[in-house]
Amino acid sequence: MDAIVLGPGLGRNPTVKLLVDGVVDFAKRTDVPLVVDADGLWFLKDSVRNMPALPSAILTPNMVEFSRLCESALDVRDVLSITDQQQLQKLATSLSEQLGISVFLKGREDIIANPDGEVAIGDDEGCPRRCGGQGDVISGTLAMFLLWASRQTSLKEATVPAGLACSQLVRRCAKLAFFSMGRSMITSDLIEKIPFVLQEIDK
């Protein structure tokens, strides 16, 4: 197994918690790149303080998911009321350092932080609206870039550059898809733009 994406489409049946714990343990033992999103984050929020440090993993919360993680791990509340990007950046860094796991906070600007305090900001122009399923595209793209980057450096050092590359690719694809389809844009429109954006990047 080259990389794991845990969360999209998982559901919240309590019995799934055993699967989540098993996958996290597997990633810890094998150093397989692990991206945790969506319902995977839902299951981790209550036990996040007890999670092992995972240099090979990256959490990809949106703001609601991020607020739950911050409350559980840092005892910080009312995160959803924070609009200052510098404050959010500090929180993402603190969360990553506390957990020993990299964090990719999705938002107006994507914030990628690792446990060593390294931070990158993904602020490429995207589209005015985030369509359903766009987070799943981020998860899959991030797993791919994390695997590629880990072949050049350690997984611990790969999370931030992989996260930034993912942010840039998905945002550029979303911009092109919105330009073509307007507000009727759906996730498959974004996915169709990936080859064109990759060609531009390779030039």
PDB file of C-alpha atoms in Angstrom:
ATOM      1  CA  MET A   1       0.000   0.000   0.000  1.00  0.00           C
ATOM      2  CA  ASP A   2       1.530   3.325  -1.110  1.00  0.00           C
ATOM      3  CA  ALA A   3      -0.695   5.839   0.707  1.00  0.00           C
ATOM      4  CA  ILE A   4      -3.959   5.961   2.654  1.00  0.00           C
ATOM      5  CA  VAL A   5      -6.832   8.454   2.641  1.00  0.00           C
ATOM      6  CA  LEU A   6      -9.025   7.908   5.708  1.00  0.00           C
ATOM      7  CA  GLY A   7     -12.390   9.587   6.116  1.00  0.00           C
ATOM      8  CA  PRO A   8     -14.280  10.512   2.920  1.00  0.00           C
ATOM      9  CA  GLY A   9     -17.465   8.432   2.712  1.00  0.00           C
ATOM     10  CA  LEU A  10     -16.607   6.606   5.937  1.00  0.00           C
ATOM     11  CA  GLY A  11     -19.795   7.370   7.856  1.00  0.00           C
ATOM     12  CA  ARG A  12     -20.162   7.808  11.609  1.00  0.00           C
ATOM     13  CA  ASN A  13     -21.425   4.423  12.757  1.00  0.00           C
ATOM     14  CA  PRO A  14     -19.723   3.824  16.133  1.00  0.00           C
ATOM     15  CA  THR A  15     -18.389   0.469  14.940  1.00  0.00           C
ATOM     16  CA  VAL A  16     -16.217   2.296  12.383  1.00  0.00           C
ATOM     17  CA  LYS A  17     -14.063   3.656  15.236  1.00  0.00           C
ATOM     18  CA  LEU A  18     -12.274   0.303  15.413  1.00  0.00           C
ATOM     19  CA  LEU A  19     -11.366   0.617  11.733  1.00  0.00           C
ATOM     20  CA  VAL A  20     -10.073   4.158  12.225  1.00  0.00           C
ATOM     21  CA  ASP A  21      -7.918   3.089  15.168  1.00  0.00           C
ATOM     22  CA  GLY A  22      -6.599   0.141  13.172  1.00  0.00           C
ATOM     23  CA  VAL A  23      -5.629   2.290  10.188  1.00  0.00           C
ATOM     24  CA  VAL A  24      -3.883   4.848  12.406  1.00  0.00           C
ATOM     25  CA  ASP A  25      -1.962   2.045  14.123  1.00  0.00           C
ATOM     26  CA  PHE A  26      -1.018   0.561  10.737  1.00  0.00           C
ATOM     27  CA  ALA A  27       0.269   3.929   9.508  1.00  0.00           C
ATOM     28  CA  LYS A  28       2.284   4.351  12.694  1.00  0.00           C
ATOM     29  CA  ARG A  29       3.909   0.918  12.344  1.00  0.00           C
ATOM     30  CA  THR A  30       4.605   1.069   8.608  1.00  0.00           C
ATOM     31  CA  ASP A  31       5.241   4.802   7.968  1.00  0.00           C
ATOM     32  CA  VAL A  32       2.735   4.766   5.102  1.00  0.00           C
ATOM     33  CA  PRO A  33       1.608   8.300   4.137  1.00  0.00           C
ATOM     34  CA  LEU A  34      -1.793   8.920   5.756  1.00  0.00           C
ATOM     35  CA  VAL A  35      -4.286  11.705   5.031  1.00  0.00           C
ATOM     36  CA  VAL A  36      -7.187  12.011   7.497  1.00  0.00           C
ATOM     37  CA  ASP A  37     -10.260  13.998   6.464  1.00  0.00           C
ATOM     38  CA  ALA A  38     -14.025  14.262   6.960  1.00  0.00           C
ATOM     39  CA  ASP A  39     -15.474  11.468   9.116  1.00  0.00           C
ATOM     40  CA  GLY A  40     -11.975  10.277   9.953  1.00  0.00           C
ATOM     41  CA  LEU A  41     -11.498  13.585  11.799  1.00  0.00           C
ATOM     42  CA  TRP A  42     -14.882  13.140  13.481  1.00  0.00           C
ATOM     43  CA  PHE A  43     -13.710   9.925  15.097  1.00  0.00           C
ATOM     44  CA  LEU A  44     -10.328  11.336  16.083  1.00  0.00           C
ATOM     45  CA  LYS A  45     -11.623  14.470  17.798  1.00  0.00           C
ATOM     46  CA  ASP A  46     -12.478  12.753  21.098  1.00  0.00           C
ATOM     47  CA  SER A  47      -9.271  10.742  21.350  1.00  0.00           C
ATOM     48  CA  VAL A  48      -6.909  13.151  19.645  1.00  0.00           C
ATOM     49  CA  ARG A  49      -4.923  13.832  22.843  1.00  0.00           C
ATOM     50  CA  ASN A  50      -4.065  10.144  23.053  1.00  0.00           C
ATOM     51  CA  MET A  51      -2.995   9.713  19.446  1.00  0.00           C
ATOM     52  CA  PRO A  52       0.606   8.758  18.792  1.00  0.00           C
ATOM     53  CA  ALA A  53       2.805  11.257  16.974  1.00  0.00           C
ATOM     54  CA  LEU A  54       2.531  10.458  13.269  1.00  0.00           C
ATOM     55  CA  PRO A  55       5.236  12.093  11.120  1.00  0.00           C
ATOM     56  CA  SER A  56       3.774  10.319   8.078  1.00  0.00           C
ATOM     57  CA  ALA A  57       0.270  11.740   8.559  1.00  0.00           C
ATOM     58  CA  ILE A  58      -1.525  14.984   7.810  1.00  0.00           C
ATOM     59  CA  LEU A  59      -4.964  16.085   9.013  1.00  0.00           C
ATOM     60  CA  THR A  60      -7.056  18.124   6.560  1.00  0.00           C
ATOM     61  CA  PRO A  61      -9.795  19.885   8.544  1.00  0.00           C
ATOM     62  CA  ASN A  62     -12.142  22.580   7.341  1.00  0.00           C
ATOM     63  CA  MET A  63     -12.910  25.332   9.848  1.00  0.00           C
ATOM     64  CA  VAL A  64     -15.673  23.410  11.642  1.00  0.00           C
ATOM     65  CA  GLU A  65     -13.493  20.310  11.969  1.00  0.00           C
ATOM     66  CA  PHE A  66     -10.541  22.469  12.992  1.00  0.00           C
ATOM     67  CA  SER A  67     -12.572  24.073  15.774  1.00  0.00           C
ATOM     68  CA  ARG A  68     -13.446  20.634  17.184  1.00  0.00           C
ATOM     69  CA  LEU A  69      -9.808  19.537  17.111  1.00  0.00           C
ATOM     70  CA  CYS A  70      -8.622  22.754  18.779  1.00  0.00           C
ATOM     71  CA  GLU A  71     -11.199  22.392  21.535  1.00  0.00           C
ATOM     72  CA  SER A  72     -10.235  18.763  22.155  1.00  0.00           C
ATOM     73  CA  ALA A  73      -6.449  19.115  21.902  1.00  0.00           C
ATOM     74  CA  LEU A  74      -5.770  22.709  22.962  1.00  0.00           C
ATOM     75  CA  ASP A  75      -8.842  23.620  25.072  1.00  0.00           C
ATOM     76  CA  VAL A  76      -9.365  26.561  22.713  1.00  0.00           C
ATOM     77  CA  ARG A  77     -12.999  27.460  22.084  1.00  0.00           C
ATOM     78  CA  ASP A  78     -14.836  29.830  19.725  1.00  0.00           C
ATOM     79  CA  VAL A  79     -12.376  29.120  16.916  1.00  0.00           C
ATOM     80  CA  LEU A  80     -15.137  29.686  14.351  1.00  0.00           C
ATOM     81  CA  SER A  81     -15.270  33.348  15.373  1.00  0.00           C
ATOM     82  CA  ILE A  82     -11.607  33.884  14.447  1.00  0.00           C
ATOM     83  CA  THR A  83     -11.113  35.666  11.125  1.00  0.00           C
ATOM     84  CA  ASP A  84      -7.521  36.877  11.501  1.00  0.00           C
ATOM     85  CA  GLN A  85      -5.278  34.701   9.333  1.00  0.00           C
ATOM     86  CA  GLN A  86      -2.233  35.202  11.567  1.00  0.00           C
ATOM     87  CA  GLN A  87      -4.165  33.924  14.561  1.00  0.00           C
ATOM     88  CA  LEU A  88      -5.398  30.909  12.608  1.00  0.00           C
ATOM     89  CA  GLN A  89      -1.838  30.233  11.459  1.00  0.00           C
ATOM     90  CA  LYS A  90      -0.611  30.240  15.066  1.00  0.00           C
ATOM     91  CA  LEU A  91      -3.427  27.896  16.099  1.00  0.00           C
ATOM     92  CA  ALA A  92      -2.709  25.483  13.251  1.00  0.00           C
ATOM     93  CA  THR A  93       0.965  25.461  14.241  1.00  0.00           C
ATOM     94  CA  SER A  94       0.112  24.898  17.908  1.00  0.00           C
ATOM     95  CA  LEU A  95      -2.247  22.057  17.031  1.00  0.00           C
ATOM     96  CA  SER A  96       0.368  20.395  14.848  1.00  0.00           C
ATOM     97  CA  GLU A  97       3.046  20.732  17.521  1.00  0.00           C
ATOM     98  CA  GLN A  98       0.723  19.432  20.243  1.00  0.00           C
ATOM     99  CA  LEU A  99      -0.322  16.361  18.260  1.00  0.00           C
ATOM    100  CA  GLY A 100       2.958  15.626  16.502  1.00  0.00           C
ATOM    101  CA  ILE A 101       0.977  15.497  13.255  1.00  0.00           C
ATOM    102  CA  SER A 102       0.954  17.905  10.296  1.00  0.00           C
ATOM    103  CA  VAL A 103      -2.179  19.984   9.672  1.00  0.00           C
ATOM    104  CA  PHE A 104      -3.653  21.265   6.392  1.00  0.00           C
ATOM    105  CA  LEU A 105      -6.321  23.806   7.359  1.00  0.00           C
ATOM    106  CA  LYS A 106      -8.650  24.442   4.431  1.00  0.00           C
ATOM    107  CA  GLY A 107     -10.001  27.960   4.198  1.00  0.00           C
ATOM    108  CA  ARG A 108      -9.851  31.302   2.426  1.00  0.00           C
ATOM    109  CA  GLU A 109      -6.121  30.691   2.576  1.00  0.00           C
ATOM    110  CA  ASP A 110      -4.918  27.141   3.106  1.00  0.00           C
ATOM    111  CA  ILE A 111      -2.553  26.850   6.081  1.00  0.00           C
ATOM    112  CA  ILE A 112      -0.134  23.914   6.133  1.00  0.00           C
ATOM    113  CA  ALA A 113       1.886  23.363   9.317  1.00  0.00           C
ATOM    114  CA  ASN A 114       4.140  20.602  10.609  1.00  0.00           C
ATOM    115  CA  PRO A 115       5.211  19.734  14.188  1.00  0.00           C
ATOM    116  CA  ASP A 116       8.576  21.474  13.719  1.00  0.00           C
ATOM    117  CA  GLY A 117       6.852  24.836  13.270  1.00  0.00           C
ATOM    118  CA  GLU A 118       7.295  25.021   9.497  1.00  0.00           C
ATOM    119  CA  VAL A 119       4.338  26.734   7.826  1.00  0.00           C
ATOM    120  CA  ALA A 120       3.248  27.380   4.233  1.00  0.00           C
ATOM    121  CA  ILE A 121       0.288  29.376   2.968  1.00  0.00           C
ATOM    122  CA  GLY A 122      -1.687  28.315  -0.100  1.00  0.00           C
ATOM    123  CA  ASP A 123      -3.198  31.545  -1.365  1.00  0.00           C
ATOM    124  CA  ASP A 124      -3.473  30.939  -5.113  1.00  0.00           C
ATOM    125  CA  GLU A 125      -6.695  32.328  -6.539  1.00  0.00           C
ATOM    126  CA  GLY A 126      -9.394  29.660  -6.510  1.00  0.00           C
ATOM    127  CA  CYS A 127     -13.094  29.977  -7.219  1.00  0.00           C
ATOM    128  CA  PRO A 128     -15.771  32.012  -5.379  1.00  0.00           C
ATOM    129  CA  ARG A 129     -17.549  28.875  -4.162  1.00  0.00           C
ATOM    130  CA  ARG A 130     -16.370  25.514  -2.844  1.00  0.00           C
ATOM    131  CA  CYS A 131     -18.443  22.724  -4.350  1.00  0.00           C
ATOM    132  CA  GLY A 132     -19.357  19.516  -2.552  1.00  0.00           C
ATOM    133  CA  GLY A 133     -16.610  16.934  -2.909  1.00  0.00           C
ATOM    134  CA  GLN A 134     -13.801  19.439  -3.352  1.00  0.00           C
ATOM    135  CA  GLY A 135     -12.378  18.403   0.003  1.00  0.00           C
ATOM    136  CA  ASP A 136     -12.218  14.808  -1.223  1.00  0.00           C
ATOM    137  CA  VAL A 137     -10.183  15.953  -4.225  1.00  0.00           C
ATOM    138  CA  ILE A 138      -7.808  17.707  -1.845  1.00  0.00           C
ATOM    139  CA  SER A 139      -7.430  14.531   0.229  1.00  0.00           C
ATOM    140  CA  GLY A 140      -6.614  12.344  -2.758  1.00  0.00           C
ATOM    141  CA  THR A 141      -4.308  14.893  -4.355  1.00  0.00           C
ATOM    142  CA  LEU A 142      -2.501  15.443  -1.078  1.00  0.00           C
ATOM    143  CA  ALA A 143      -1.926  11.703  -0.613  1.00  0.00           C
ATOM    144  CA  MET A 144      -0.411  11.552  -4.093  1.00  0.00           C
ATOM    145  CA  PHE A 145       1.904  14.524  -3.513  1.00  0.00           C
ATOM    146  CA  LEU A 146       2.844  13.220  -0.075  1.00  0.00           C
ATOM    147  CA  LEU A 147       3.913   9.918  -1.603  1.00  0.00           C
ATOM    148  CA  TRP A 148       5.892  11.653  -4.354  1.00  0.00           C
ATOM    149  CA  ALA A 149       7.590  14.066  -1.946  1.00  0.00           C
ATOM    150  CA  SER A 150       8.469  11.263   0.463  1.00  0.00           C
ATOM    151  CA  ARG A 151      10.558   9.668  -2.276  1.00  0.00           C
ATOM    152  CA  GLN A 152      12.822  12.719  -2.227  1.00  0.00           C
ATOM    153  CA  THR A 153      12.931  13.413   1.517  1.00  0.00           C
ATOM    154  CA  SER A 154      11.622  12.098   4.834  1.00  0.00           C
ATOM    155  CA  LEU A 155       7.858  11.947   5.338  1.00  0.00           C
ATOM    156  CA  LYS A 156       8.136  14.410   8.198  1.00  0.00           C
ATOM    157  CA  GLU A 157       9.738  16.949   5.858  1.00  0.00           C
ATOM    158  CA  ALA A 158       7.408  16.102   2.962  1.00  0.00           C
ATOM    159  CA  THR A 159       4.099  17.211   4.486  1.00  0.00           C
ATOM    160  CA  VAL A 160       4.474  20.973   4.037  1.00  0.00           C
ATOM    161  CA  PRO A 161       5.751  21.004   0.415  1.00  0.00           C
ATOM    162  CA  ALA A 162       3.219  18.312  -0.497  1.00  0.00           C
ATOM    163  CA  GLY A 163       0.443  20.333   1.118  1.00  0.00           C
ATOM    164  CA  LEU A 164       1.442  23.505  -0.695  1.00  0.00           C
ATOM    165  CA  ALA A 165       1.612  21.701  -4.055  1.00  0.00           C
ATOM    166  CA  CYS A 166      -1.826  20.215  -3.415  1.00  0.00           C
ATOM    167  CA  SER A 167      -3.300  23.586  -2.502  1.00  0.00           C
ATOM    168  CA  GLN A 168      -1.905  25.233  -5.629  1.00  0.00           C
ATOM    169  CA  LEU A 169      -3.093  22.466  -7.956  1.00  0.00           C
ATOM    170  CA  VAL A 170      -6.630  22.200  -6.591  1.00  0.00           C
ATOM    171  CA  ARG A 171      -7.122  25.961  -6.380  1.00  0.00           C
ATOM    172  CA  ARG A 172      -5.983  26.474  -9.980  1.00  0.00           C
ATOM    173  CA  CYS A 173      -8.237  23.650 -11.168  1.00  0.00           C
ATOM    174  CA  ALA A 174     -11.173  25.132  -9.262  1.00  0.00           C
ATOM    175  CA  LYS A 175     -10.542  28.537 -10.829  1.00  0.00           C
ATOM    176  CA  LEU A 176     -10.547  27.072 -14.349  1.00  0.00           C
ATOM    177  CA  ALA A 177     -13.636  24.977 -13.658  1.00  0.00           C
ATOM    178  CA  PHE A 178     -15.537  27.971 -12.317  1.00  0.00           C
ATOM    179  CA  PHE A 179     -14.476  30.059 -15.307  1.00  0.00           C
ATOM    180  CA  SER A 180     -15.930  27.364 -17.607  1.00  0.00           C
ATOM    181  CA  MET A 181     -19.058  26.359 -15.678  1.00  0.00           C
ATOM    182  CA  GLY A 182     -19.861  29.245 -13.358  1.00  0.00           C
ATOM    183  CA  ARG A 183     -21.984  28.469 -10.318  1.00  0.00           C
ATOM    184  CA  SER A 184     -23.180  25.205 -11.860  1.00  0.00           C
ATOM    185  CA  MET A 185     -19.654  23.833 -11.372  1.00  0.00           C
ATOM    186  CA  ILE A 186     -19.400  20.421  -9.689  1.00  0.00           C
ATOM    187  CA  THR A 187     -16.414  18.415  -8.499  1.00  0.00           C
ATOM    188  CA  SER A 188     -16.069  16.408 -11.703  1.00  0.00           C
ATOM    189  CA  ASP A 189     -15.574  19.703 -13.583  1.00  0.00           C
ATOM    190  CA  LEU A 190     -12.644  20.452 -11.293  1.00  0.00           C
ATOM    191  CA  ILE A 191     -11.140  16.993 -11.786  1.00  0.00           C
ATOM    192  CA  GLU A 192     -11.291  17.396 -15.578  1.00  0.00           C
ATOM    193  CA  LYS A 193      -8.976  20.420 -15.297  1.00  0.00           C
ATOM    194  CA  ILE A 194      -6.176  18.525 -13.521  1.00  0.00           C
ATOM    195  CA  PRO A 195      -4.319  17.422 -16.711  1.00  0.00           C
ATOM    196  CA  PHE A 196      -4.346  20.964 -18.108  1.00  0.00           C
ATOM    197  CA  VAL A 197      -3.050  22.531 -14.891  1.00  0.00           C
ATOM    198  CA  LEU A 198      -0.335  19.884 -14.573  1.00  0.00           C
ATOM    199  CA  GLN A 199       0.770  20.643 -18.129  1.00  0.00           C
ATOM    200  CA  GLU A 200       1.058  24.333 -17.242  1.00  0.00           C
ATOM    201  CA  ILE A 201       3.051  23.527 -14.113  1.00  0.00           C
ATOM    202  CA  ASP A 202       5.425  21.271 -16.076  1.00  0.00           C
ATOM    203  CA  LYS A 203       6.253  23.989 -18.617  1.00  0.00           C
TER     204      LYS A 203
END
